CSV table of C-alpha atoms in Angstrom, one decimal:
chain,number,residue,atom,x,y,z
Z,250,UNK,CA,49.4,3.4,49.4
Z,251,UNK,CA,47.9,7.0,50.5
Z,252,UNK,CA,50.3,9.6,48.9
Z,253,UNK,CA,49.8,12.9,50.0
Z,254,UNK,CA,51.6,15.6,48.0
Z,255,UNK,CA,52.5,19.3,48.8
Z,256,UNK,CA,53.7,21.7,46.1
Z,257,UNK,CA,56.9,22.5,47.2
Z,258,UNK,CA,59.7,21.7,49.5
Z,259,UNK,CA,61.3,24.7,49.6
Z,260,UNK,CA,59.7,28.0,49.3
Z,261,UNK,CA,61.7,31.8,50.2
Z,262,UNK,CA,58.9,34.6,49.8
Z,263,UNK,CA,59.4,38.4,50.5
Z,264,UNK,CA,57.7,39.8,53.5
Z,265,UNK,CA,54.3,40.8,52.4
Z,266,UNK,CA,53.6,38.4,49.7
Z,267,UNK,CA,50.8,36.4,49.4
Z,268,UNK,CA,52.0,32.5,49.4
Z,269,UNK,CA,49.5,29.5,48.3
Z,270,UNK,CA,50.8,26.1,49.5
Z,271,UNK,CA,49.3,23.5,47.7
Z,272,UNK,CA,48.2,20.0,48.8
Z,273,UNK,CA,46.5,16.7,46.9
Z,274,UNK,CA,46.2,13.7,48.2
Z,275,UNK,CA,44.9,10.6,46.2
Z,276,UNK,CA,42.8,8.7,48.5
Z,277,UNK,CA,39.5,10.0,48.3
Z,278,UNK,CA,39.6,10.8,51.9
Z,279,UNK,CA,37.2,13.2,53.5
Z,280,UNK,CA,39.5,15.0,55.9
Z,281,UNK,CA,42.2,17.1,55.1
Z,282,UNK,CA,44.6,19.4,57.1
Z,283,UNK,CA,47.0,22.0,57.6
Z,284,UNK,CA,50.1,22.3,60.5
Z,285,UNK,CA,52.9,24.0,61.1
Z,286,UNK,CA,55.6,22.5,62.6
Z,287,UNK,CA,58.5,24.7,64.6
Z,288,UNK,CA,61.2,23.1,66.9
Z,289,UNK,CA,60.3,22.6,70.2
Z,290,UNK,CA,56.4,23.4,69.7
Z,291,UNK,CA,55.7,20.2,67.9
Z,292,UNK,CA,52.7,20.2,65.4
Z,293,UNK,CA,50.4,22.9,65.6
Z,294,UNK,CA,47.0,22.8,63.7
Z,295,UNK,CA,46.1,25.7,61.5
Z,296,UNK,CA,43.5,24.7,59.7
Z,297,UNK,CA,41.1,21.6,58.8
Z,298,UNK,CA,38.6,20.7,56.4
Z,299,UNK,CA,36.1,17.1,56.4
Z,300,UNK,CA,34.1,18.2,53.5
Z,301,UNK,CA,34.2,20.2,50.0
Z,302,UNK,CA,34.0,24.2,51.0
Z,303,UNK,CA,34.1,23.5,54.7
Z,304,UNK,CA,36.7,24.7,57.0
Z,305,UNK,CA,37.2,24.7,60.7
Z,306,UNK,CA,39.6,27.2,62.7
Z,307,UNK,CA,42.6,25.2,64.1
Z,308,UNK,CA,44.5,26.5,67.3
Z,309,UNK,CA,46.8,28.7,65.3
Z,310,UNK,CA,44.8,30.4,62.2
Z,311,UNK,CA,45.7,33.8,62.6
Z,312,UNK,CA,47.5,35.2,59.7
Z,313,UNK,CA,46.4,31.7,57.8
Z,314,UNK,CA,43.2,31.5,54.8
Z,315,UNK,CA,42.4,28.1,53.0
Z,316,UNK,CA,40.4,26.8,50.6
Z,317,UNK,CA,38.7,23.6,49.7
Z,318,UNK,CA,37.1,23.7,46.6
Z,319,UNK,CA,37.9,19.9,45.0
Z,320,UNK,CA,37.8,16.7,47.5
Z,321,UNK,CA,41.7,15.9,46.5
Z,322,UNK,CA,43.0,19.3,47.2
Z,323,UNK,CA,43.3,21.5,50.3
Z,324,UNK,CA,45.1,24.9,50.0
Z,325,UNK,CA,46.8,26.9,52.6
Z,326,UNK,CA,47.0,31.0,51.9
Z,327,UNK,CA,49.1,33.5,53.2
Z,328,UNK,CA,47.6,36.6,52.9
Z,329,UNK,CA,50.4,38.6,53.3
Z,330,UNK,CA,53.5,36.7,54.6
Z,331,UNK,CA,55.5,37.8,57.7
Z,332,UNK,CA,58.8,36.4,58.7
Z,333,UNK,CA,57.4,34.9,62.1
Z,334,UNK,CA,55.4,32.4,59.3
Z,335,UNK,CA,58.6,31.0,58.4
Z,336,UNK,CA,58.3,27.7,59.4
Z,337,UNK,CA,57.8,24.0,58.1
Z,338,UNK,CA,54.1,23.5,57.0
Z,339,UNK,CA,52.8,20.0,57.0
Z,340,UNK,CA,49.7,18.9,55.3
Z,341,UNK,CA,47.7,15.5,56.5
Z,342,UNK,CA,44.6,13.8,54.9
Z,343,UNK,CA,41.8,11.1,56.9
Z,344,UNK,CA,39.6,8.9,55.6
Z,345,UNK,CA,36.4,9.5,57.8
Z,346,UNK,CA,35.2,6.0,57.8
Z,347,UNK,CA,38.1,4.5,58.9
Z,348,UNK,CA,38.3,3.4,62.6
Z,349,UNK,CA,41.3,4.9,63.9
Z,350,UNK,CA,41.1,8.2,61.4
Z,351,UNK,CA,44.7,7.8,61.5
Z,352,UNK,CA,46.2,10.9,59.2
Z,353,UNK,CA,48.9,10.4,56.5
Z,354,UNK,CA,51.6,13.5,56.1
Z,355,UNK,CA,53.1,14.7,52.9
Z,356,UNK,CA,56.2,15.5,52.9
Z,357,UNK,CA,56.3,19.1,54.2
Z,358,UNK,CA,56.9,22.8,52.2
Z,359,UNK,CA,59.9,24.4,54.4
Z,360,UNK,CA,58.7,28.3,54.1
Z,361,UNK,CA,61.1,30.7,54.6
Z,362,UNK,CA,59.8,35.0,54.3
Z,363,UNK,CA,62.3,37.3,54.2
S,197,UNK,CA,41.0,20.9,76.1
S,198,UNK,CA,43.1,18.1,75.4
S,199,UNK,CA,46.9,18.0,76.1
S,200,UNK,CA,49.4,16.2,75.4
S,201,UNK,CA,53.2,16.6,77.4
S,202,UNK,CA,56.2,14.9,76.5
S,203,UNK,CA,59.1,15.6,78.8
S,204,UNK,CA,62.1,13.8,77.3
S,205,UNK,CA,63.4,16.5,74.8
S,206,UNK,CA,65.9,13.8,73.9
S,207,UNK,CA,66.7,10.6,74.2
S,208,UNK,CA,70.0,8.1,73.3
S,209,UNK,CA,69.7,4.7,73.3
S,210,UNK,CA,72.6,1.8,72.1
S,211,UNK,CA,71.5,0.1,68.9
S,212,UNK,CA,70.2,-3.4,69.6
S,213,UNK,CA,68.5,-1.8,73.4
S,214,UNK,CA,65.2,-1.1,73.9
S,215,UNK,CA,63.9,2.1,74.9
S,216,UNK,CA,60.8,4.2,76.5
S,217,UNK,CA,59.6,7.4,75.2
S,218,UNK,CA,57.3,8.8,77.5
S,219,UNK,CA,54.0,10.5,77.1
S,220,UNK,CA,51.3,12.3,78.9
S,221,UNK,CA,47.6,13.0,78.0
S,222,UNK,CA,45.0,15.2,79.5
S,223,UNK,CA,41.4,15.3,78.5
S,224,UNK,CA,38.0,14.7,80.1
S,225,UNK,CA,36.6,12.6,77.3
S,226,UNK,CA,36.7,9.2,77.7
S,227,UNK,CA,36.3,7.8,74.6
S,228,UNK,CA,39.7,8.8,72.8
S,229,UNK,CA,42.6,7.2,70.6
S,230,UNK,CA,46.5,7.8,71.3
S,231,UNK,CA,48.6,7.5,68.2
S,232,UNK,CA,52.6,7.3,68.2
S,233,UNK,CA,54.1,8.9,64.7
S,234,UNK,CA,57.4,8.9,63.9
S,235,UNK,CA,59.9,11.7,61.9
S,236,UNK,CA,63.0,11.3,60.1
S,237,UNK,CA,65.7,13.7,59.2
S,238,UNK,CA,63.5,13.3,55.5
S,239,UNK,CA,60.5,15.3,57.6
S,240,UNK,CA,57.7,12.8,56.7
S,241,UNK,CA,55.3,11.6,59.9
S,242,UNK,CA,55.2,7.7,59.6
S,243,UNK,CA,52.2,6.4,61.5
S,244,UNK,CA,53.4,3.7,63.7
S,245,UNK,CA,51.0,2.8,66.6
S,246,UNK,CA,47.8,3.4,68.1
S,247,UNK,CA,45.8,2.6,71.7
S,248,UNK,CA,42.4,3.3,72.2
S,249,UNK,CA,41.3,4.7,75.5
S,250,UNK,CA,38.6,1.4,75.4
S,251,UNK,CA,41.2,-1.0,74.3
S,252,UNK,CA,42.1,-3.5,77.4
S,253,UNK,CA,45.5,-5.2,75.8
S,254,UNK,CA,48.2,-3.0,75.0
S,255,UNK,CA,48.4,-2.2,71.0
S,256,UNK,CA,51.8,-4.0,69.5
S,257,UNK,CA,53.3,-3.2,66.2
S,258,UNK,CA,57.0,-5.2,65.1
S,259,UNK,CA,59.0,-3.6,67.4
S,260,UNK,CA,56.8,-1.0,68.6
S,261,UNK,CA,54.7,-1.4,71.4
S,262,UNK,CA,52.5,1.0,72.9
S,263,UNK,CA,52.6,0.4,77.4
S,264,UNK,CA,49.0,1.8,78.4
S,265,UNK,CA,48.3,3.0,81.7
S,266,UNK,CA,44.8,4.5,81.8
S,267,UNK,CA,44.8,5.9,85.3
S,268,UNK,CA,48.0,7.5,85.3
S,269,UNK,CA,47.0,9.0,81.8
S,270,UNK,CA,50.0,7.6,80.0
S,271,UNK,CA,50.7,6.1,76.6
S,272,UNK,CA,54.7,5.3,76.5
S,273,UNK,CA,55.6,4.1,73.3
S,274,UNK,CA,58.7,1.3,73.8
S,275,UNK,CA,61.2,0.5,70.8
S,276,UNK,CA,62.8,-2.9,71.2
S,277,UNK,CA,66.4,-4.0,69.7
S,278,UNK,CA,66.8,-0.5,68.4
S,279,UNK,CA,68.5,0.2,65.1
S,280,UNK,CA,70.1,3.1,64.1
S,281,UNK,CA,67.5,3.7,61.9
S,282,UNK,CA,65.4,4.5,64.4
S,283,UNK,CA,67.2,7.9,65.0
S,284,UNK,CA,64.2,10.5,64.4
S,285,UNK,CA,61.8,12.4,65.9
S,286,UNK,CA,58.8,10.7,67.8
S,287,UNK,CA,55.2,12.6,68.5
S,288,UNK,CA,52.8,11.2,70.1
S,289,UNK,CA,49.1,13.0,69.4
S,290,UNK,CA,45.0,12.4,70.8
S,291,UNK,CA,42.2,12.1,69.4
S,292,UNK,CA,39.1,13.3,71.2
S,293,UNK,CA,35.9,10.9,70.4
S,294,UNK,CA,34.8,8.9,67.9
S,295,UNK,CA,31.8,10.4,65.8
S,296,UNK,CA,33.6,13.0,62.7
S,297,UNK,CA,33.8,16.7,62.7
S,298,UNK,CA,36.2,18.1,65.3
S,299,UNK,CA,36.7,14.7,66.3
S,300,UNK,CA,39.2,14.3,63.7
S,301,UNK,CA,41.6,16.6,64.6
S,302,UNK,CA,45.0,15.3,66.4
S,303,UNK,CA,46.7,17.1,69.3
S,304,UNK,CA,50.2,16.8,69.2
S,305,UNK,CA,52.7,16.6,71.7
S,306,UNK,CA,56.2,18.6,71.6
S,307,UNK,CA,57.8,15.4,70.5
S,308,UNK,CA,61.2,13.7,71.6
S,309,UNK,CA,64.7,13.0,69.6
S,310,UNK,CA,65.8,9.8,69.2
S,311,UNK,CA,69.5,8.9,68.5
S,312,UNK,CA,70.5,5.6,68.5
S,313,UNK,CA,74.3,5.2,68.9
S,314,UNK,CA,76.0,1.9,67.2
């Protein structure tokens, strides 16, 4: 089974704090990525990576960093945290040579800034 | 740019009767794959279902079965016999083509709530 694991499931940080959220998965797949999820917006994609030290800009990156620097492990930065990024962040892996590049979730870090 | 609409906010449905969640697409590509995932109160997306745009039959999974309609741009996902386990949220999300990079990336929809009354 693909297990995707995040950090933490709850998080409270102080307005202006830098927040990592971290995010292994143990499938050796090439893709990896970052959402937020907020109620009645759905999923929203922040960030993605399909290879070691490469990154793509998702729809929402603003405010967002990440890096990539092992193939298991994709981590999502907040440079300086701001209540309107309190939210529920999902991380999802692919393997890119499967057909349907169907993404497994972890379990989500619910971020609350203060 | 790909979208994906889906109007039911919520849904209720009487254990043991099936039920259509609806769902919209909008891109230009045509080579593309529709996926339906599936969230519990617990917050983990459970992959249920997928149809691609090149796929003639209808994709079944168990219960789940995914009702195609190319030309209206529609990929309804219908639960039979529902069970009140089936009470979550439901997203349904695109894919874009087939050959890596951005082509990964899934587009979500706003999803739909599903409660399933005994």
């Amino acid at each position: 089974d693909v297990k995707v694991t995040q950090s933490s499931r709850y998080l409270v940080k102080r307005t202006g704090e830098k927040v990592f959220l971290e995010c292994v998965q143990d499938m050796d797949h090439e893709n990896m990525f970052w959402y937020r999820q907020d109620p009645g917006l759905g999923l929203r994609l922040i960030y993605f990576s399909y290879d070691v030290k490469m990154k793509e800009k998702g729809d929402i990156p603003e405010g967002y960093s990440v890096s990539r620097e092992k193939k298991e492990r994709f981590s999502l930065i907040l440079e300086s945290a701001s209540t309107n990024q309190t939210s529920m962040y999902l991380c999802a892996s692919s393997d890119a040579t499967a057909f349907l590049y169907e993404q497994y979730f972890g379990p989500g870090t619910r971020l609350t800034v203060t | 740019a790909q979208k994906i609409t889906q109007t039911q906010p919520g849904m209720f449905v009487q254990e043991k009767e099936a039920v259509t969640l609806d769902c919209t697409y909008d891109t230009s590509d045509q080579s593309y794959g529709l996926f339906w995932y599936k969230q519990p109160s617990s917050g983990e997306m459970i992959f249920l279902i997928y149809q691609g745009s090149y796929d003639e039959q209808n994709a079944t999974e168990g219960r789940y079965s995914l009702n195609f309609q190319k030309a209206r741009k529609s990929a309804n996902l219908v639960i039979s016999a529902s069970q009140l386990g089936d009470s979550a949220m439901y997203f349904c999300a695109m894919r874009v083509g087939y050959s890596g990079g951005s082509n990964y990336k899934l587009t979500f929809g706003k999803g739909t709530l599903l409660t399933v009354n005994p």
